[in-house]
CSV table of C-alpha atoms in Angstrom, one decimal:
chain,number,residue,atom,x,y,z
A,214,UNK,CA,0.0,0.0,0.0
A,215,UNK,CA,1.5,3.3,-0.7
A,216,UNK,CA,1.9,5.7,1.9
A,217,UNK,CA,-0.2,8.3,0.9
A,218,UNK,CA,-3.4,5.9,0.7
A,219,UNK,CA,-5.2,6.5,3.4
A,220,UNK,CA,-6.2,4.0,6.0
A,221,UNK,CA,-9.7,2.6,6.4
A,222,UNK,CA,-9.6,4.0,9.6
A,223,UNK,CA,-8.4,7.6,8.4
A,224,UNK,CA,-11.5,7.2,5.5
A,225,UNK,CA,-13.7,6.2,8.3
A,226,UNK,CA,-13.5,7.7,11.5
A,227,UNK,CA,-16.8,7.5,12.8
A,228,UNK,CA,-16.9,3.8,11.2
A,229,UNK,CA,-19.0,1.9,14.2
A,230,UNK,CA,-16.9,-1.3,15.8
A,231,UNK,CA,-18.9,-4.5,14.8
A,232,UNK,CA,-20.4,-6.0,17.8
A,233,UNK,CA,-18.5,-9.9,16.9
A,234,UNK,CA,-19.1,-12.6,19.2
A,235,UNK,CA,-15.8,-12.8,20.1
A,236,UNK,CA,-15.6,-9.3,21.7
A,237,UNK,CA,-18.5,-10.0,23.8
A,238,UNK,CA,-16.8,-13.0,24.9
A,239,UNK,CA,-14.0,-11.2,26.1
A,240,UNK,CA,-15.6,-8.2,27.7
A,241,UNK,CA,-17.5,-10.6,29.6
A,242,UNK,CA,-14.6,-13.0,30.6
A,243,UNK,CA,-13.2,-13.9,34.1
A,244,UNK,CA,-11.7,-16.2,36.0
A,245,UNK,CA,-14.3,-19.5,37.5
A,246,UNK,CA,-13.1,-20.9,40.6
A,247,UNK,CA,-16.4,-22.3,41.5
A,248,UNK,CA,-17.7,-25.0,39.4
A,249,UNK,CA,-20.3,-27.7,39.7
A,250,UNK,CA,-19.9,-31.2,39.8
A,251,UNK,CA,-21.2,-32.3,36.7
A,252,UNK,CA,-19.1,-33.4,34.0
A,253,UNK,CA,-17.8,-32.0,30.5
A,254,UNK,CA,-18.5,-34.3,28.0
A,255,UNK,CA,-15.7,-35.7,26.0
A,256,UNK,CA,-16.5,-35.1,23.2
A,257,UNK,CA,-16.8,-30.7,24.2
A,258,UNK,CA,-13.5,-31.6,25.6
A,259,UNK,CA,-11.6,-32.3,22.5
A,260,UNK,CA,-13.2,-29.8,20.4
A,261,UNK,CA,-11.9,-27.5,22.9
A,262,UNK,CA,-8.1,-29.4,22.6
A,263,UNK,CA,-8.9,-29.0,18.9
A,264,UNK,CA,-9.5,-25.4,18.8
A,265,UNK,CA,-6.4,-24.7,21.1
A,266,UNK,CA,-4.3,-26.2,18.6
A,267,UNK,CA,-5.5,-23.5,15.8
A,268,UNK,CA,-3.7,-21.0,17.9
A,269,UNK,CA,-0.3,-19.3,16.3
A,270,UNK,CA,2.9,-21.1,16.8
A,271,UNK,CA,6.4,-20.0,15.7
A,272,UNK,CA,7.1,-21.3,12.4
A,273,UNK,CA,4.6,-24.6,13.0
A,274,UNK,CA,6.8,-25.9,15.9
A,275,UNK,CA,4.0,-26.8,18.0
A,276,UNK,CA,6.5,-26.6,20.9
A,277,UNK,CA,3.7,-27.6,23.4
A,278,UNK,CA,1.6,-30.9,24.7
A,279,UNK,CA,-1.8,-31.1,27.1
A,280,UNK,CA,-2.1,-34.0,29.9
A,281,UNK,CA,-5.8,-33.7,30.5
A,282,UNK,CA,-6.4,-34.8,34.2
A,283,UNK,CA,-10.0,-36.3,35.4
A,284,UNK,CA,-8.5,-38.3,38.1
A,285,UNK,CA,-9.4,-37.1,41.9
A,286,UNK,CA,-6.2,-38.5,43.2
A,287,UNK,CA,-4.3,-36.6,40.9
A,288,UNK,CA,-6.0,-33.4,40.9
A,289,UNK,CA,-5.4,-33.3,45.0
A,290,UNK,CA,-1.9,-33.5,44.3
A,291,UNK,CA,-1.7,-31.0,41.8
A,292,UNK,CA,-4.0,-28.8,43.7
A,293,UNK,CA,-1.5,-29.2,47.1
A,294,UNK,CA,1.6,-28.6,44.7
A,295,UNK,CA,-0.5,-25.1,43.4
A,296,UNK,CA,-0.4,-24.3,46.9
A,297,UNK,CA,-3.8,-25.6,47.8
A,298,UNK,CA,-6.2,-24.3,45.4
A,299,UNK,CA,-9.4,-25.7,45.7
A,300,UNK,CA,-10.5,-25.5,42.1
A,301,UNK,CA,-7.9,-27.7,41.0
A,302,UNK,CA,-9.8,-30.6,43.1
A,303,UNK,CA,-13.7,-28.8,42.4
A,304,UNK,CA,-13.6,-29.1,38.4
A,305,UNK,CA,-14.2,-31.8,36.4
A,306,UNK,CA,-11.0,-31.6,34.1
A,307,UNK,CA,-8.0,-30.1,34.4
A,308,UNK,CA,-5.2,-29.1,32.1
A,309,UNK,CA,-1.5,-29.2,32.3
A,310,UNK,CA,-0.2,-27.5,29.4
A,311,UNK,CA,3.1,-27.9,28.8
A,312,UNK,CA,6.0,-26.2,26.9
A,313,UNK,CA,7.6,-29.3,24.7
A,314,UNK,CA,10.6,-30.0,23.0
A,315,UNK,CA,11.0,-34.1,23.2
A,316,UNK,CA,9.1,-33.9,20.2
A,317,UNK,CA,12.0,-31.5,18.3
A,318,UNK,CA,14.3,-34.0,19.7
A,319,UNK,CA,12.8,-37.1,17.9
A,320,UNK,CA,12.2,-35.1,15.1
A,321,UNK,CA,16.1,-35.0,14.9
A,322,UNK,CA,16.6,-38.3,15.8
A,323,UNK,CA,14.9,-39.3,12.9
A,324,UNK,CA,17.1,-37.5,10.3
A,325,UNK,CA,20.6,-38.5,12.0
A,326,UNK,CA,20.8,-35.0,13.9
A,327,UNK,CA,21.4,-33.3,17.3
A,328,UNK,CA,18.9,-31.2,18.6
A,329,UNK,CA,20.8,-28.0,19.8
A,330,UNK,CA,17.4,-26.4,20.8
A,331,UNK,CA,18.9,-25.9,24.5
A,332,UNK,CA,18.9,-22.3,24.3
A,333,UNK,CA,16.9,-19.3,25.9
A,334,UNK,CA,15.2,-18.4,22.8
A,335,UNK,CA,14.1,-22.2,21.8
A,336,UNK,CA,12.6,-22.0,25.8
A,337,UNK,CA,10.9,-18.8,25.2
A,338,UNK,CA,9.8,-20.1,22.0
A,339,UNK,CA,7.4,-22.8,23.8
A,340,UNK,CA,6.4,-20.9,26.9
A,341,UNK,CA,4.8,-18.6,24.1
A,342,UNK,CA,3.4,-21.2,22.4
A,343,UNK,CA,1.3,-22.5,25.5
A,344,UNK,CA,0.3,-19.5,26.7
A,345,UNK,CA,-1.1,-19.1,22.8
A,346,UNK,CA,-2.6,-22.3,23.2
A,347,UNK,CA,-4.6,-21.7,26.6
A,348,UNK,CA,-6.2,-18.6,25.6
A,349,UNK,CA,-7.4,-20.1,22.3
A,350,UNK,CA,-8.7,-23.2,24.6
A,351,UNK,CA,-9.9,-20.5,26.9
A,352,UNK,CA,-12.0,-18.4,24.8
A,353,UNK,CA,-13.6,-21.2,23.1
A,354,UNK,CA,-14.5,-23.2,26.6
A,355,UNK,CA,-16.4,-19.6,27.2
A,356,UNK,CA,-17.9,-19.6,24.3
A,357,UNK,CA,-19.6,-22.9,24.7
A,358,UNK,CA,-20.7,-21.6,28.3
A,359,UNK,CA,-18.3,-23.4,30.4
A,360,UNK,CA,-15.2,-21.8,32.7
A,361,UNK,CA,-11.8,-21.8,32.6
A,362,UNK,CA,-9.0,-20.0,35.2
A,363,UNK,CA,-5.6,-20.5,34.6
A,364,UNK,CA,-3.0,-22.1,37.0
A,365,UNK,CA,0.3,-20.7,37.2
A,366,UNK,CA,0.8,-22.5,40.7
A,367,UNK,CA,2.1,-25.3,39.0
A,368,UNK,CA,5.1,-23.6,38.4
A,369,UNK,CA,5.7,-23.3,42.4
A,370,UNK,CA,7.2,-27.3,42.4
A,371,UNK,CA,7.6,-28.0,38.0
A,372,UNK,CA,10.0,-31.1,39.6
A,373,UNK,CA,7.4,-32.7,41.7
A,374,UNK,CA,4.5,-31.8,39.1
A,375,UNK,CA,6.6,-33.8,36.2
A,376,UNK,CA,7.4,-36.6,38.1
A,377,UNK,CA,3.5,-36.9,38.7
A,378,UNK,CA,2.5,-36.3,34.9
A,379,UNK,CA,5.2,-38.6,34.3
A,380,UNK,CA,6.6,-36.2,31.9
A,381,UNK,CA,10.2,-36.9,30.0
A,382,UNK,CA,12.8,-34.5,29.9
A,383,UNK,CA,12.5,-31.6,27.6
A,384,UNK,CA,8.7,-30.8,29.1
A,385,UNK,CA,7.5,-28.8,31.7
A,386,UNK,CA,4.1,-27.4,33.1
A,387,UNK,CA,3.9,-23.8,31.9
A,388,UNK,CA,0.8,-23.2,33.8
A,389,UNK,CA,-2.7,-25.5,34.6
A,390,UNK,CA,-6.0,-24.5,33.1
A,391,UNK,CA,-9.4,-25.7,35.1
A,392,UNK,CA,-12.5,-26.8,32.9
A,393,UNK,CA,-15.9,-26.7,34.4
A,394,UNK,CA,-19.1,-25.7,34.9
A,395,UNK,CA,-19.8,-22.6,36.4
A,396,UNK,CA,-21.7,-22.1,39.7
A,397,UNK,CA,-22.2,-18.6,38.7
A,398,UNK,CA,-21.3,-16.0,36.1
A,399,UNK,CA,-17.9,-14.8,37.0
A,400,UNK,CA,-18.0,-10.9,37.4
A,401,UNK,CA,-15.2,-9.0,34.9
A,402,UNK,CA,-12.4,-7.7,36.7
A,403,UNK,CA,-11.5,-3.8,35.6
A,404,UNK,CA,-8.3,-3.6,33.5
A,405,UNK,CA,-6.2,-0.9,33.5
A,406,UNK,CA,-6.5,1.8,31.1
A,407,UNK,CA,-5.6,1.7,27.7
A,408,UNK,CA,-3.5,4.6,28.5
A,409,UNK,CA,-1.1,2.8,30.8
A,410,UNK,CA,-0.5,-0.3,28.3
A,411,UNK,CA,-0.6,1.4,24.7
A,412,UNK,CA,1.8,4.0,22.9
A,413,UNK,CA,1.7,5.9,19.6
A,414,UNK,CA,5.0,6.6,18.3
A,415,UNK,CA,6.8,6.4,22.0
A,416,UNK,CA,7.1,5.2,25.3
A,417,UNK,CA,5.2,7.9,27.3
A,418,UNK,CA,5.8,7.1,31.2
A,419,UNK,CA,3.7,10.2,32.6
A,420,UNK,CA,1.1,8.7,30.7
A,421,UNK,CA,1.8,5.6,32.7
A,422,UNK,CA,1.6,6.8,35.9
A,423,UNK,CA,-1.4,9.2,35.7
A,424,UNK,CA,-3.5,5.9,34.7
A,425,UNK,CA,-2.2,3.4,37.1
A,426,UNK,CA,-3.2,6.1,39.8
A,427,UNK,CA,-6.7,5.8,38.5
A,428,UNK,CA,-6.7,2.4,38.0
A,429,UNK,CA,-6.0,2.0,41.8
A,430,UNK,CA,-9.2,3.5,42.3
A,431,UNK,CA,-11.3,2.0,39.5
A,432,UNK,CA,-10.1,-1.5,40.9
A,433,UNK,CA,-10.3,-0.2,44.9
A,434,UNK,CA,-14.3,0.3,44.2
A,435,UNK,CA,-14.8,-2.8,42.2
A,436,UNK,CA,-14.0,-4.6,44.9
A,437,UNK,CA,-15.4,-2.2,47.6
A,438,UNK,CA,-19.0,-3.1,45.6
A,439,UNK,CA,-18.2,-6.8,46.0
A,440,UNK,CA,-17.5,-6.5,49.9
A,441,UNK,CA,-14.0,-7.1,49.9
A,442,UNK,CA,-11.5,-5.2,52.1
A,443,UNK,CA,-8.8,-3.8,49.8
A,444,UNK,CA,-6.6,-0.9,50.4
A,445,UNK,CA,-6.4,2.9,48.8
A,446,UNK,CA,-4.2,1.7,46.3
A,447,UNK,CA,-5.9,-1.4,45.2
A,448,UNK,CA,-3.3,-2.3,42.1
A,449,UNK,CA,-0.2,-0.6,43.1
A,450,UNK,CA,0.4,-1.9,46.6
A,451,UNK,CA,-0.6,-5.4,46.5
A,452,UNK,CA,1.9,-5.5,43.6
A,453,UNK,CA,4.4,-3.8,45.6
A,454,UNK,CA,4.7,-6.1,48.2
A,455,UNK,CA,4.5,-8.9,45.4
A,456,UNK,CA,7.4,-8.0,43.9
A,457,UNK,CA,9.8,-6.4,46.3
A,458,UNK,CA,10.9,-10.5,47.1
A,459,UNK,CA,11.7,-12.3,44.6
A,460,UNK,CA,9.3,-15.3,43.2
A,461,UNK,CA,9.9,-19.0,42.2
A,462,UNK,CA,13.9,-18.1,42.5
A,463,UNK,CA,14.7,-21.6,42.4
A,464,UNK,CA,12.7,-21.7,38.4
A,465,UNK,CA,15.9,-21.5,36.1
A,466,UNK,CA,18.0,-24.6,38.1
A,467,UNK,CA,14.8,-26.4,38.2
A,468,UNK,CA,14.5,-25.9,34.2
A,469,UNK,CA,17.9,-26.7,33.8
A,470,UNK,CA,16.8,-30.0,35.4
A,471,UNK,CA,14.0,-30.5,33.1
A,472,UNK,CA,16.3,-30.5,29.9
A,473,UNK,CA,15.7,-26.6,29.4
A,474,UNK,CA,19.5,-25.5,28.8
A,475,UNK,CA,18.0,-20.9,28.7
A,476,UNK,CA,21.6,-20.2,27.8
């Protein structure tokens, strides 16, 4: 396109946004910790494997595999490993998706080479993959009116979690995903304004912090009108005292163990 054509936008600035399922889906999207106990049938459950798998990937690597759990045993354990959370144990399915590169490594194999996909790039490379993946799953498990939160407990012991999954070197558990039905329509959380995440042309950091200021009051009332306690600064401070220790410090040597070389 040349530069001087115009954009559709710049034709159309008053063009109205079409109303698309999809939009509505996400407006209205948020986390389900409280499902029912009735159970997603299999056949829902791989059309939602199915649709995950139309999500991008980087250059058709596929760098990623699901363990779908059902059993109660199992789903305890994960759910103590997460740090006991509950949902893990309440919904019917659960999902470990995980970043994967034993399949690049028979793919080798098979041609008389060495994989030397140990690097921080080839790591990166999967964990983007999976995350992909789960939102695709995500978005269609809410479209077919079930729920979905995402786990990323299972990164607090990856060691302990393979050696349940029985997972080979070379794979890990990026994060879980629960599947269920929901008790209740999970209420939207506020994000923050599109003026603290999005830049034209440059990085503007006064535009940052005038928005996160009112997003600590936008978030303060949201929960305020849901009856929870939460301070002045309702974004800012609880991720202050997040982040001011470190978190999972012990994730790169535990990678290294799991075949992930990150050099």
């Amino acid at each position: 396109m040349s530069s001087t054509t115009p954009t559709m936008a710049a034709r159309h600035p008053q063009m109205a946004v079409p109303e698309t399922e999809v939009l509505r889906l996400l407006r209205q999207r948020g986390s389900v910790r409280d499902y029912k106990p009735d159970p997603v049938p299999e056949t829902w459950v791989e059309a939602i494997l199915a649709a995950g798998q139309r999500a991008p990937t980087s250059s058709n690597v596929q760098a990623y595999s699901i363990v779908v759990v059902r059993d109660a045993g199992k789903k305890a354990r994960l759910a103590e490993l997460a740090g006991n959370q509950q949902h893990i144990i309440d919904c019917p399915v659960f999902f470990a998706l995980c970043a994967d590169q034993r399949r690049l490594t028979l793919a080798c194999e098979q041609h008389g080479v060495v994989y030397q996909g140990q690097t921080l790039e080839q790591w990166l490379i999967a964990s983007i993959d999976v995350a992909l993946l789960g939102m695709s799953m995500t978005l269609a498990a809410d479209s077919m009116g079930l729920g979905t939160v995402m786990i990323g407990g299972m990164r607090n012991q990856p060691l302990a979690v393979a050696e349940l999954l029985e997972l080979p070197q070379q794979v890990y558990v990026v994060f879980g995903l629960c599947l269920g039905w929901p008790k209740s329509a999970p209420l939207p959380k506020p994000r923050q304004p599109l003026g603290a995440v999005v830049h034209h042309e440059r990085y503007d950091e006064g535009a940052v912090r005038e928005a996160v200021a009112a997003y600590d009051g936008e978030l303060g009332a949201h929960y305020t009108g849901q009856g929870r306690a939460t301070p002045e600064a309702a974004w800012t401070k609880p991720m202050a005292e997040k982040f001011s220790k470190p978190i999972r410090a012990k994730l790169r040597q535990e990678m290294h163990a799991r075949g992930f070389g990150l050099e």
